[in-house]
Amino acid sequence: MTTQRAEFDADTTVTPAGAGRYAAQLAPGWKVGGGLNGGYQLAVIGTAISAHLPEKPDPVAISAYFLSAAEAGPATVDVEVKRAGGRMSTVAAEMTQGDATRVSVLATYSDLDRFDGDVRTTAVEPELPPREECVGRADVPSYVLEMAPLMSRFDMLFPREQSGWTVGEHTGEGRFQAWFRLADDREPDPLALLLVLDALPPVTFDLGLVGWAPTLELSAHVRAKPAPGWLKVQHHTRNLAGGMFEEDCEVWDSTGRLVAQSRQLALAPRAS
């Protein structure tokens, strides 16, 4: 019996191409605005690093600088080990297309199964309505779907009180919360979390600024392997200034555990 490969896995596949080098084929379905989604690019790079560190396959901390807009098509990821420790290894990686460097990364990897299970947190899990009461992709305006084809790669379900952006309204709070699941019912794992951390619409949509918000820098922390099932994702910003805004993200798994966190600095969409 054969099973169809999940779209995310197919689109993040890498192939060894020499010492520390991996070839990738960036898929057009992850486009948003003027380039490919940053979380998708990070997942491709993360997959290459995992292939390079088979005994430490899980991302723990990643800092990524997005230097130019990636396009669908061939790409190369070069990985260099900076420090190989017993429990963790740190690597530098770059993704290029032709002569253009797209993303530069410094990352720490490990095996999350080896981590201590003790959890002490003051973070509060988002309280979301039942999924059947939320607003999904069918309610998103066509012009947003045209700008962000990647929204067809997964399911996002927003509480109705946070879905005003779908009809041109906004709360001004700069906050989004949503249920999240990859297409094909593909279960989450540490590499998929790299995508999830950058998957929701920019929180500037809730400030009345709708459009592409290219990421300048993103720091991601994967805190645990997620349990199967739907994820809860929360994004918010506190300061938009100088044409830039920070966006903080938390991802919670189906057991109520905080499994990933990130902060990114991005360019704000231009006011229409």
Protein backbone atom coordinates (compact mmCIF):
# COMPACT_ATOMS: atom_id res chain seq x y z
CA MET A 1 0.00 0.00 0.00
CA THR A 2 1.37 3.42 -0.95
CA THR A 3 0.52 6.71 0.69
CA GLN A 4 0.68 10.16 -0.83
CA ARG A 5 3.49 12.27 0.54
CA ALA A 6 2.38 15.35 2.46
CA GLU A 7 2.74 18.58 0.51
CA PHE A 8 4.91 20.21 3.18
CA ASP A 9 7.36 17.30 3.14
CA ALA A 10 7.53 17.25 -0.66
CA ASP A 11 8.10 21.00 -0.84
CA THR A 12 10.87 21.05 1.78
CA THR A 13 12.84 18.10 0.39
CA VAL A 14 16.60 18.56 0.05
CA THR A 15 19.16 16.41 -1.75
CA PRO A 16 22.87 16.14 -0.82
CA ALA A 17 24.99 17.95 -3.43
CA GLY A 18 28.51 17.83 -2.05
CA ALA A 19 30.29 18.55 1.22
CA GLY A 20 27.82 20.48 3.38
CA ARG A 21 25.72 21.42 0.35
CA TYR A 22 22.07 20.56 -0.29
CA ALA A 23 19.90 21.19 -3.32
CA ALA A 24 16.27 22.25 -2.94
CA GLN A 25 13.40 23.08 -5.26
CA LEU A 26 11.39 25.94 -3.78
CA ALA A 27 7.71 25.49 -4.57
CA PRO A 28 5.51 28.32 -5.91
CA GLY A 29 2.59 27.47 -3.64
CA TRP A 30 4.26 29.17 -0.65
CA LYS A 31 4.31 32.61 -2.22
CA VAL A 32 3.19 35.71 -0.33
CA GLY A 33 3.46 39.23 -1.70
CA GLY A 34 6.75 39.70 -3.53
CA GLY A 35 8.46 36.48 -2.46
CA LEU A 36 8.18 33.13 -0.74
CA ASN A 37 7.07 32.94 2.88
CA GLY A 38 9.93 33.29 5.36
CA GLY A 39 8.74 30.41 7.53
CA TYR A 40 8.70 28.12 4.50
CA GLN A 41 12.25 29.15 3.61
CA LEU A 42 13.31 28.53 7.19
CA ALA A 43 11.75 25.05 7.07
CA VAL A 44 13.73 24.22 3.90
CA ILE A 45 16.97 25.40 5.52
CA GLY A 46 16.02 23.58 8.71
CA THR A 47 15.53 20.36 6.76
CA ALA A 48 19.01 20.70 5.25
CA ILE A 49 20.53 21.22 8.70
CA SER A 50 18.66 18.17 10.02
CA ALA A 51 20.05 16.10 7.16
CA HIS A 52 23.54 17.34 8.03
CA LEU A 53 23.14 16.51 11.74
CA PRO A 54 21.30 13.15 11.79
CA GLU A 55 22.07 12.57 15.48
CA LYS A 56 20.75 16.03 16.40
CA PRO A 57 17.85 16.48 13.97
CA ASP A 58 15.74 19.01 15.85
CA PRO A 59 15.97 22.82 15.70
CA VAL A 60 16.29 24.42 19.13
CA ALA A 61 17.23 28.03 18.32
CA ILE A 62 17.49 29.72 14.94
CA SER A 63 18.31 33.31 14.03
CA ALA A 64 17.65 34.10 10.37
CA TYR A 65 18.33 37.21 8.31
CA PHE A 66 16.33 37.53 5.10
CA LEU A 67 18.57 39.30 2.61
CA SER A 68 16.57 39.14 -0.62
CA ALA A 69 13.21 37.82 -1.80
CA ALA A 70 13.30 34.12 -2.70
CA GLU A 71 11.59 32.86 -5.84
CA ALA A 72 10.14 29.50 -6.80
CA GLY A 73 12.79 27.31 -8.40
CA PRO A 74 16.17 25.74 -7.62
CA ALA A 75 18.02 26.79 -4.47
CA THR A 76 21.15 25.70 -2.65
CA VAL A 77 21.65 25.44 1.11
CA ASP A 78 25.23 25.39 2.42
CA VAL A 79 25.71 24.17 5.99
CA GLU A 80 28.87 24.62 8.10
CA VAL A 81 29.25 23.19 11.60
CA LYS A 82 30.62 25.84 13.96
CA ARG A 83 30.59 23.73 17.09
CA ALA A 84 29.77 20.05 17.57
CA GLY A 85 28.93 19.29 21.19
CA GLY A 86 27.73 16.16 22.91
CA ARG A 87 24.20 17.44 23.39
CA MET A 88 23.95 20.38 20.98
CA SER A 89 25.62 21.54 17.78
CA THR A 90 25.71 25.02 16.29
CA VAL A 91 25.83 25.59 12.54
CA ALA A 92 25.82 28.42 10.05
CA ALA A 93 23.75 28.03 6.89
CA GLU A 94 22.98 30.09 3.81
CA MET A 95 20.35 29.61 1.15
CA THR A 96 21.23 30.97 -2.28
CA GLN A 97 19.65 31.17 -5.71
CA GLY A 98 22.19 31.82 -8.42
CA ASP A 99 24.50 34.56 -7.14
CA ALA A 100 21.93 35.93 -4.67
CA THR A 101 21.99 35.01 -0.99
CA ARG A 102 18.40 34.72 0.18
CA VAL A 103 18.73 33.82 3.87
CA SER A 104 21.63 33.66 6.32
CA VAL A 105 21.13 31.52 9.43
CA LEU A 106 22.87 30.66 12.69
CA ALA A 107 21.22 27.69 14.42
CA THR A 108 21.56 25.34 17.38
CA TYR A 109 20.28 21.78 16.93
CA SER A 110 19.81 18.85 19.27
CA ASP A 111 17.58 15.82 19.87
CA LEU A 112 14.53 17.12 21.72
CA ASP A 113 13.76 13.63 23.04
CA ARG A 114 16.80 14.01 25.28
CA PHE A 115 15.51 17.14 27.00
CA ASP A 116 14.29 17.24 30.60
CA GLY A 117 10.51 17.01 30.87
CA ASP A 118 10.22 19.55 33.71
CA VAL A 119 8.01 22.48 32.63
CA ARG A 120 7.48 25.69 34.62
CA THR A 121 5.81 28.54 32.76
CA THR A 122 3.84 31.69 33.42
CA ALA A 123 2.74 31.84 29.78
CA VAL A 124 -1.02 31.61 29.28
CA GLU A 125 -2.47 29.33 26.61
CA PRO A 126 -4.89 31.16 24.27
CA GLU A 127 -8.57 30.45 24.86
CA LEU A 128 -10.10 29.86 21.44
CA PRO A 129 -13.73 29.12 20.55
CA PRO A 130 -14.60 25.68 19.15
CA ARG A 131 -13.30 25.36 15.59
CA GLU A 132 -16.79 25.08 14.13
CA GLU A 133 -17.52 28.59 15.45
CA CYS A 134 -14.43 30.17 13.88
CA VAL A 135 -13.81 31.92 10.56
CA GLY A 136 -11.76 30.03 7.96
CA ARG A 137 -10.23 30.41 4.52
CA ALA A 138 -13.62 30.49 2.80
CA ASP A 139 -14.25 33.87 4.43
CA VAL A 140 -10.94 35.44 3.36
CA PRO A 141 -11.25 38.04 0.55
CA SER A 142 -10.09 36.85 -2.85
CA TYR A 143 -7.51 39.64 -3.14
CA VAL A 144 -5.81 38.39 0.04
CA LEU A 145 -5.72 34.82 -1.29
CA GLU A 146 -4.24 36.11 -4.56
CA MET A 147 -1.56 38.00 -2.60
CA ALA A 148 -0.87 34.99 -0.37
CA PRO A 149 -1.34 31.65 -2.18
CA LEU A 150 0.33 29.93 0.78
CA MET A 151 -2.96 30.26 2.70
CA SER A 152 -4.17 27.28 0.67
CA ARG A 153 -1.36 25.15 2.13
CA PHE A 154 -2.95 24.96 5.59
CA ASP A 155 -6.11 25.56 7.61
CA MET A 156 -6.35 28.64 9.86
CA LEU A 157 -9.47 29.27 11.92
CA PHE A 158 -9.89 32.68 13.59
CA PRO A 159 -12.28 33.70 16.39
CA ARG A 160 -15.00 35.87 14.86
CA GLU A 161 -14.00 38.86 16.98
CA GLN A 162 -10.52 38.73 15.41
CA SER A 163 -11.67 38.21 11.82
CA GLY A 164 -12.63 41.80 11.00
CA TRP A 165 -9.66 42.07 8.63
CA THR A 166 -11.50 39.73 6.25
CA VAL A 167 -14.14 42.46 5.72
CA GLY A 168 -11.87 45.51 5.92
CA GLU A 169 -12.24 46.12 9.66
CA HIS A 170 -9.65 46.06 12.45
CA THR A 171 -9.51 46.26 16.25
CA GLY A 172 -6.25 48.22 16.48
CA GLU A 173 -4.89 45.76 19.06
CA GLY A 174 -2.28 44.23 16.74
CA ARG A 175 -3.12 40.69 17.82
CA PHE A 176 -4.18 37.46 16.09
CA GLN A 177 -5.05 34.06 17.52
CA ALA A 178 -5.98 31.04 15.46
CA TRP A 179 -6.30 27.30 15.23
CA PHE A 180 -3.74 25.91 12.76
CA ARG A 181 -3.27 22.66 10.84
CA LEU A 182 -1.19 21.78 7.79
CA ALA A 183 -2.86 20.52 4.63
CA ASP A 184 -3.23 16.75 4.16
CA ASP A 185 -3.80 16.49 7.95
CA ARG A 186 -0.01 16.36 8.21
CA GLU A 187 0.87 16.23 11.92
CA PRO A 188 3.16 18.92 13.36
CA ASP A 189 6.81 18.31 14.19
CA PRO A 190 9.78 20.57 15.07
CA LEU A 191 10.57 21.42 11.43
CA ALA A 192 6.94 22.25 10.67
CA LEU A 193 6.94 24.61 13.66
CA LEU A 194 9.45 26.79 11.81
CA LEU A 195 6.75 27.38 9.21
CA VAL A 196 3.96 27.84 11.75
CA LEU A 197 5.84 30.65 13.49
CA ASP A 198 5.50 32.77 10.33
CA ALA A 199 2.25 31.45 8.88
CA LEU A 200 -0.50 33.78 10.11
CA PRO A 201 -1.26 37.05 8.31
CA PRO A 202 0.87 39.94 9.59
CA VAL A 203 -0.64 41.49 12.71
CA THR A 204 -0.55 44.80 10.86
CA PHE A 205 -3.77 43.59 9.20
CA ASP A 206 -5.38 44.22 12.60
CA LEU A 207 -3.96 47.76 12.53
CA GLY A 208 -5.56 48.57 9.19
CA LEU A 209 -2.39 47.97 7.14
CA VAL A 210 -3.07 45.14 4.72
CA GLY A 211 -0.30 43.95 2.41
CA TRP A 212 3.02 42.17 2.20
CA ALA A 213 5.20 42.58 5.31
CA PRO A 214 8.66 41.19 4.42
CA THR A 215 10.64 39.79 7.34
CA LEU A 216 14.05 41.32 8.03
CA GLU A 217 15.09 39.05 10.92
CA LEU A 218 13.43 36.17 12.76
CA SER A 219 14.56 34.36 15.90
CA ALA A 220 12.80 31.06 16.61
CA HIS A 221 12.93 28.79 19.64
CA VAL A 222 11.52 25.26 19.48
CA ARG A 223 10.82 24.20 23.06
CA ALA A 224 9.42 20.70 22.60
CA LYS A 225 8.14 18.22 20.05
CA PRO A 226 4.45 19.00 19.48
CA ALA A 227 1.76 16.42 20.15
CA PRO A 228 -0.46 15.38 17.21
CA GLY A 229 -3.51 17.48 16.47
CA TRP A 230 -4.46 21.10 15.90
CA LEU A 231 -2.13 23.86 17.10
CA LYS A 232 -3.04 27.17 18.71
CA VAL A 233 -1.06 30.13 17.38
CA GLN A 234 -0.87 33.63 18.84
CA HIS A 235 0.80 36.66 17.22
CA HIS A 236 1.00 40.20 18.56
CA THR A 237 2.92 43.45 18.20
CA ARG A 238 3.41 46.31 20.63
CA ASN A 239 5.32 48.83 18.57
CA LEU A 240 5.07 49.90 14.93
CA ALA A 241 7.54 52.70 14.24
CA GLY A 242 9.83 53.84 11.47
CA GLY A 243 8.01 51.65 8.98
CA MET A 244 8.86 48.49 10.94
CA PHE A 245 7.15 46.36 13.57
CA GLU A 246 8.07 43.45 15.80
CA GLU A 247 5.86 40.38 15.83
CA ASP A 248 5.95 37.91 18.70
CA CYS A 249 4.53 34.43 18.23
CA GLU A 250 3.66 31.52 20.50
CA VAL A 251 2.59 28.05 19.35
CA TRP A 252 0.74 25.66 21.67
CA ASP A 253 0.08 22.00 20.93
CA SER A 254 -3.05 19.92 21.49
CA THR A 255 -2.00 19.05 25.06
CA GLY A 256 -1.73 22.71 26.03
CA ARG A 257 2.07 22.84 25.98
CA LEU A 258 3.99 25.84 24.67
CA VAL A 259 6.13 24.23 21.95
CA ALA A 260 7.57 27.18 19.99
CA GLN A 261 8.22 30.91 20.32
CA SER A 262 9.58 33.56 17.99
CA ARG A 263 10.17 37.25 17.49
CA GLN A 264 10.65 38.85 14.11
CA LEU A 265 11.25 42.35 12.82
CA ALA A 266 9.41 43.10 9.59
CA LEU A 267 8.66 45.98 7.28
CA ALA A 268 5.13 47.31 7.67
CA PRO A 269 2.85 47.28 4.62
CA ARG A 270 2.45 50.68 3.05
CA ALA A 271 -0.77 52.47 3.87
CA SER A 272 -3.16 52.39 0.91
